mmCIF file of C-alpha atoms in Angstrom:
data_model
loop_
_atom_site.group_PDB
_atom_site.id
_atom_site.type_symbol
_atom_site.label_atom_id
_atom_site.label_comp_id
_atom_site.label_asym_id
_atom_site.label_seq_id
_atom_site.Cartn_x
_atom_site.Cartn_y
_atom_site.Cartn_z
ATOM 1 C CA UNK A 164 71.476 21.658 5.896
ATOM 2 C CA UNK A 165 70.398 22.735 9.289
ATOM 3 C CA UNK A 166 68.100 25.261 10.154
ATOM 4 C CA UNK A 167 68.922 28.595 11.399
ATOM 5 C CA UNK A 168 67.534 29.854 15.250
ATOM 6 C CA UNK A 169 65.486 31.990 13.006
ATOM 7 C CA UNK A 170 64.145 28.986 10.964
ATOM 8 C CA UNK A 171 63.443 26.821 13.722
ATOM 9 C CA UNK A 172 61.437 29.416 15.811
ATOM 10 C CA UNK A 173 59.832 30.197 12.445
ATOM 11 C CA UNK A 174 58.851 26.639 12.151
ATOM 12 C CA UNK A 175 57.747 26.395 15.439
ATOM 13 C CA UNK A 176 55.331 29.528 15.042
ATOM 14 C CA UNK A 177 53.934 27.921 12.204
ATOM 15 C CA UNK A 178 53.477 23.896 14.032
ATOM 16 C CA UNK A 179 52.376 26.147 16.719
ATOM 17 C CA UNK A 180 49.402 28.035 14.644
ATOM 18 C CA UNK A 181 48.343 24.523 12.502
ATOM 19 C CA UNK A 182 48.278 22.908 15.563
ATOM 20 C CA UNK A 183 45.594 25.237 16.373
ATOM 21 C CA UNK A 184 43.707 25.963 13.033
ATOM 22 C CA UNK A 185 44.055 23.088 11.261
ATOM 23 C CA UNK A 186 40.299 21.780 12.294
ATOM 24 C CA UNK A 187 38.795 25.082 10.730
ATOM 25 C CA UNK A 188 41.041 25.026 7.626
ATOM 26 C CA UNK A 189 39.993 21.581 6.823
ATOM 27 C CA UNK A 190 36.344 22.479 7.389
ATOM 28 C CA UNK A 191 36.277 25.553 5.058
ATOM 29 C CA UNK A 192 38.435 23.148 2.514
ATOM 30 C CA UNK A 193 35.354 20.438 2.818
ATOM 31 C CA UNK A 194 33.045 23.423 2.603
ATOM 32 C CA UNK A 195 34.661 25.201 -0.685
ATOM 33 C CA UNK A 196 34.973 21.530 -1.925
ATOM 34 C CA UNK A 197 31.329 20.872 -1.259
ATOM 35 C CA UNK A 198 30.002 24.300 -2.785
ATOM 36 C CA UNK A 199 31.665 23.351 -5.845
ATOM 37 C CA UNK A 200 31.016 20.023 -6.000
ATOM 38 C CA UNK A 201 27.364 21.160 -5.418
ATOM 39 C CA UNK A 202 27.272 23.982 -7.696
ATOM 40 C CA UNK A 203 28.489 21.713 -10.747
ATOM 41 C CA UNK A 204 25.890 19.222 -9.693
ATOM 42 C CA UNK A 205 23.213 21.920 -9.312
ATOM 43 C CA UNK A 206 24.244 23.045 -12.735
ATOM 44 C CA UNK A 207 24.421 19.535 -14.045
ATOM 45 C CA UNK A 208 21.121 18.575 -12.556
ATOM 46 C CA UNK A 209 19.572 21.848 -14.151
ATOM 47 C CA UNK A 210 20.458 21.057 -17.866
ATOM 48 C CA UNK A 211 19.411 17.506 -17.374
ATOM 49 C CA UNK A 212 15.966 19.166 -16.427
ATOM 50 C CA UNK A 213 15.916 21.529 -19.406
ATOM 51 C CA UNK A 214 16.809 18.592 -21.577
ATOM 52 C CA UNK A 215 13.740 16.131 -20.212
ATOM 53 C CA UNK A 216 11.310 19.530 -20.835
ATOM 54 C CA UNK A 217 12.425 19.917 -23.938
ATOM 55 C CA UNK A 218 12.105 16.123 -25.479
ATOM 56 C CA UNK A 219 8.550 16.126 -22.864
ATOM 57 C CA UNK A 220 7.466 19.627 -24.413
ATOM 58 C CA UNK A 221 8.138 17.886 -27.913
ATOM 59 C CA UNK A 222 6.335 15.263 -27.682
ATOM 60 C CA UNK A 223 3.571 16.255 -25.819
ATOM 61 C CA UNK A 224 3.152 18.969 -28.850
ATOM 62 C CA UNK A 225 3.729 16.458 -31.574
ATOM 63 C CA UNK A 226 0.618 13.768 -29.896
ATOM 64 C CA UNK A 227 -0.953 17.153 -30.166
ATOM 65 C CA UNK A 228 -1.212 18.058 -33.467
ATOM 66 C CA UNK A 229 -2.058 15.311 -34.431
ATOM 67 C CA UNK A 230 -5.061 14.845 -32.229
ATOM 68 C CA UNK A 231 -5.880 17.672 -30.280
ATOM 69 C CA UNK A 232 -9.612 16.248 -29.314
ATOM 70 C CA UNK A 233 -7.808 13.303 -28.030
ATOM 71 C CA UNK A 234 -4.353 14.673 -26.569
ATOM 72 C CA UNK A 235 -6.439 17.659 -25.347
ATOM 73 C CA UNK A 236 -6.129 16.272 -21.664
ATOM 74 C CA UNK A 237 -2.918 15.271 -21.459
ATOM 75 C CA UNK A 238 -1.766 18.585 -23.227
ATOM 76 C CA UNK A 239 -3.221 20.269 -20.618
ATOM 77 C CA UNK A 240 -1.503 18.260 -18.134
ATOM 78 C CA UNK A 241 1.751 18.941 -19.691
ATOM 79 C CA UNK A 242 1.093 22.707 -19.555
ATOM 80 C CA UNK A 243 -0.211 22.495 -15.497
ATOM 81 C CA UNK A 244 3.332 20.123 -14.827
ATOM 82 C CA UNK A 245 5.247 22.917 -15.921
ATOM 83 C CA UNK A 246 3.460 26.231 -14.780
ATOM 84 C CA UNK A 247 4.913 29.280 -15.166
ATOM 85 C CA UNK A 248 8.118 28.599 -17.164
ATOM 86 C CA UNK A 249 8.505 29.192 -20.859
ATOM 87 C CA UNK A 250 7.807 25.383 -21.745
ATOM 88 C CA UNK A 251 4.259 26.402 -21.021
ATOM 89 C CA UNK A 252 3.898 29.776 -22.188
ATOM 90 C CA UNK A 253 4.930 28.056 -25.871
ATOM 91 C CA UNK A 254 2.645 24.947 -25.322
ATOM 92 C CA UNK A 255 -0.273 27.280 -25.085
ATOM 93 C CA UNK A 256 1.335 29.402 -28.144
ATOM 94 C CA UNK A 257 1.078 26.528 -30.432
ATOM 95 C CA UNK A 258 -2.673 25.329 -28.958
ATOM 96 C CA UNK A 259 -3.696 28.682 -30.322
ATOM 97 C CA UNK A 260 -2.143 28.402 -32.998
ATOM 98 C CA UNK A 261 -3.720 24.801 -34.124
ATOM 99 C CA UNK A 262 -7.044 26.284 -32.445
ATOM 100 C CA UNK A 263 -6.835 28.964 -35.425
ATOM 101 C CA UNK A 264 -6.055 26.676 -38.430
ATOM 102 C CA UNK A 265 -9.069 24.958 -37.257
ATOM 103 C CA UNK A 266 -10.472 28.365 -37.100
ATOM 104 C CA UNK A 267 -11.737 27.914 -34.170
ATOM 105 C CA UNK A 268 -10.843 31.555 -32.471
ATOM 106 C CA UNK A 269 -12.955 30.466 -29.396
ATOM 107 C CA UNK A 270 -10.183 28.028 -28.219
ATOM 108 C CA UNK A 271 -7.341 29.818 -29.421
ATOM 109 C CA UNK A 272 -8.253 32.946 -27.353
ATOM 110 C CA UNK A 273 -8.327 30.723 -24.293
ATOM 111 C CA UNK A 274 -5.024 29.550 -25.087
ATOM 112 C CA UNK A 275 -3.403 32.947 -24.980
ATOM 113 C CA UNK A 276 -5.010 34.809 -22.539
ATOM 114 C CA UNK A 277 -3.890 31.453 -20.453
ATOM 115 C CA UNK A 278 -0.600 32.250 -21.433
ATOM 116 C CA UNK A 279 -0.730 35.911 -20.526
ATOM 117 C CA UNK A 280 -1.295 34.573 -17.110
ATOM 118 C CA UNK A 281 1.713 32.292 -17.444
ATOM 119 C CA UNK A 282 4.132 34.373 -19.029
ATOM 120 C CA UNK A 283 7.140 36.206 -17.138
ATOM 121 C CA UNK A 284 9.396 36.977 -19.870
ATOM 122 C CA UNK A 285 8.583 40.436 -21.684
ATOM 123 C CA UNK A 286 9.337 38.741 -25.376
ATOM 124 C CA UNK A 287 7.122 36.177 -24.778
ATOM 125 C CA UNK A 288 4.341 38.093 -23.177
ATOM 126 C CA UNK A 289 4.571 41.010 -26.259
ATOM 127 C CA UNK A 290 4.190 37.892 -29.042
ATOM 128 C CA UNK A 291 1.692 36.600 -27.130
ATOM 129 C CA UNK A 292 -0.252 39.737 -26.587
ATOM 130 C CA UNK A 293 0.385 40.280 -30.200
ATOM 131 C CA UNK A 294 -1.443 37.609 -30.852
ATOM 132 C CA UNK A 295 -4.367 37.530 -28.830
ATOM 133 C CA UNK A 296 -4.975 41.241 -30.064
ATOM 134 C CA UNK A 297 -5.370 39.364 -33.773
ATOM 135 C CA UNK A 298 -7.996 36.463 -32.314
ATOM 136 C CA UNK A 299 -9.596 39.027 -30.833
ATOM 137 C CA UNK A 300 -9.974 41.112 -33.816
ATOM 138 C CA UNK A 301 -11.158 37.827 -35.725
ATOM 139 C CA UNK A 302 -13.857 37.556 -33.408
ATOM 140 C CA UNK A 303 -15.031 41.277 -33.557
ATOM 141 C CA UNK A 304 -14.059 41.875 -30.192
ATOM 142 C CA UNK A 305 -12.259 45.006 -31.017
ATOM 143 C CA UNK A 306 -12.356 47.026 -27.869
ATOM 144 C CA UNK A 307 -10.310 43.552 -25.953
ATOM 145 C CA UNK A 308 -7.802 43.382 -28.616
ATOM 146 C CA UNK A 309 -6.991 47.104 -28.440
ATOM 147 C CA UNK A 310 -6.616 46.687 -24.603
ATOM 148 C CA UNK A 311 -4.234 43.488 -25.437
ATOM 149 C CA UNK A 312 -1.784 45.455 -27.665
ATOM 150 C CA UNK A 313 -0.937 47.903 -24.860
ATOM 151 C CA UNK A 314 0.521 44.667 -23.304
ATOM 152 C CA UNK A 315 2.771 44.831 -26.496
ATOM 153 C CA UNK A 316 5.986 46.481 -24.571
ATOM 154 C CA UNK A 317 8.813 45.191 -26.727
ATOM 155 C CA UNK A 318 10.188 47.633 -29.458
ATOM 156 C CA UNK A 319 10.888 44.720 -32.009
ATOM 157 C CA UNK A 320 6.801 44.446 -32.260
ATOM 158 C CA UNK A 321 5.754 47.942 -32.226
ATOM 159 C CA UNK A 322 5.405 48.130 -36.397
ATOM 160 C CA UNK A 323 3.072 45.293 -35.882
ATOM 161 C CA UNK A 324 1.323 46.340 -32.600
ATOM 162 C CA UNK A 325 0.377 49.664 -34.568
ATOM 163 C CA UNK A 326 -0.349 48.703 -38.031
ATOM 164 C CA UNK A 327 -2.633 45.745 -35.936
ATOM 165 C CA UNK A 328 -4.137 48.936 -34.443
ATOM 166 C CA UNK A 329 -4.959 50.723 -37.181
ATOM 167 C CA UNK A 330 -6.920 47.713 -38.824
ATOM 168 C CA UNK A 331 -9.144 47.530 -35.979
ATOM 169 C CA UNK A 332 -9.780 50.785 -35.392
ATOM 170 C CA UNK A 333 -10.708 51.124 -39.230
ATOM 171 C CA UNK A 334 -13.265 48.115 -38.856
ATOM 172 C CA UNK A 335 -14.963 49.856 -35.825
ATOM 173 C CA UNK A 336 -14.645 53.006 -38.153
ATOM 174 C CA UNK A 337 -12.160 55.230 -36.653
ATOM 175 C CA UNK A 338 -10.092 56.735 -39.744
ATOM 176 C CA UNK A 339 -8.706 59.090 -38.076
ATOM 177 C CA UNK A 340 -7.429 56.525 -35.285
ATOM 178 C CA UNK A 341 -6.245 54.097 -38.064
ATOM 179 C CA UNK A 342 -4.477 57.151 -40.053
ATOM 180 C CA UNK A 343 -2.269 58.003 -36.998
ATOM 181 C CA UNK A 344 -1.673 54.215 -36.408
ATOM 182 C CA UNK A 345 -0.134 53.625 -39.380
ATOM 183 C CA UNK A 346 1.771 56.633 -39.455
ATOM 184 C CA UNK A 347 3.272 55.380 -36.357
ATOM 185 C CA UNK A 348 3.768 52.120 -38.087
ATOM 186 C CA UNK A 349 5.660 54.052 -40.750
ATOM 187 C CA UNK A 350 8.214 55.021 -38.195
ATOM 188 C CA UNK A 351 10.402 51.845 -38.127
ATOM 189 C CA UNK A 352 8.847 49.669 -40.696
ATOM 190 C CA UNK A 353 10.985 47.990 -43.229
ATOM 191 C CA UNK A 354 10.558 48.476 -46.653
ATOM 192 C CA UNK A 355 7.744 45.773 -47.313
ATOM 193 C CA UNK A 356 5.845 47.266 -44.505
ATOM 194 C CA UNK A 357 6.613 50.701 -45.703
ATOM 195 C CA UNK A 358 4.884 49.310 -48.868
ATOM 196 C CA UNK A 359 1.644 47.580 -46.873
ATOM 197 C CA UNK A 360 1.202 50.593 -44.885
ATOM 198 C CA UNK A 361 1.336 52.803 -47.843
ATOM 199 C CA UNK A 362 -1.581 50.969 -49.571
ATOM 200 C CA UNK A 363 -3.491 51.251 -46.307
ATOM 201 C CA UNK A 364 -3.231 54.960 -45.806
ATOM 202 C CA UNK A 365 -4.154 55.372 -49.732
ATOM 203 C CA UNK A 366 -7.616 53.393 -49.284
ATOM 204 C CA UNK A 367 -8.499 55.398 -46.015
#
């Protein structure tokens, strides 16, 4: 079937305005091409890296535990190799918390105020201020721990962040301070905390 006058100048308009932008069509083609090519490889590359930190992160902790004199060095060089990302925030979690069945507070509060420093994610930070608070309470220090648990900012931990409170302000001999702490507690505490709270207030 032939084509029309209309057709053929149609056609021509269109020869007419590849023949002039085919060069930058095929360049944005290779660049769309490219960006997704490299955006799946980015994204590939990525989760290989979270993969290797994991299985590195596992057995760097497993050598560990089971000698931390001895794996103490390399631990540490495990932690440094992957500063400030979550792999090293929980490597330092778990040196604290070995440091403490070896009741050796000393170590452990090194650990955490370490990964204070490290920390960016406001979970992590909270359990680890959490927990630095209770090392510091262990070793009498109970001025430092109170000034940890106002690092506490997540919700999920404020039951334990205040009933934490009251027990050190009780030991330094602040009823009144304790009282009001675990009335706070009280607040959103589940029922077995409602119970451990209860017996708390009753032996102020």
């Amino acid at each position: 079937m032939a084509y029309t006058i209309e057709e053929e100048q149609e056609l021509s308009a269109i020869k007419a305005w590849w023949n002039e932008n085919y060069k930058f069509i095929i360049v944005c083609f290779v660049i769309a091409f490219g960006g997704v090519f490299g955006w799946n490889y980015w994204q590939s590359h990525q989760i290989q890296k979270i993969h290797s930190a994991s299985a590195e992160y596992e057995q760097a902790l497993f050598n560990y535990a089971k000698d931390p004199k001895a794996q103490a060095e390399q631990f540490s060089q495990f932690i440094k190799n992957h500063e400030k990302t979550s792999y090293a925030v929980l490597a330092l979690l778990d040196k604290a918390k070995i440091a403490v069945e070896n009741n050796d507070f000393t170590l452990a509060e090194d650990a955490l105020k370490q990964a204070m420093a490290q920390s960016t994610d406001d979970i992590l930070s909270s359990i680890t201020a959490l927990r630095l608070a209770s090392v510091q309470f262990q070793l009498g220090q109970f001025e430092p721990a109170l000034d940890s648990l106002k690092l506490v900012k997540e919700q999920a931990w404020s039951g334990a962040k205040n009933i934490l409170a009251g027990d050190i302000q009780l030991a330094k001999g602040d009823k009144e301070a304790a009282k009001a702490s675990y009335q706070q507690a009280q607040q959103h505490a589940s029922p077995l905390e409602q119970q451990l709270i209860q017996v708390r207030l009753n032996n102020l």
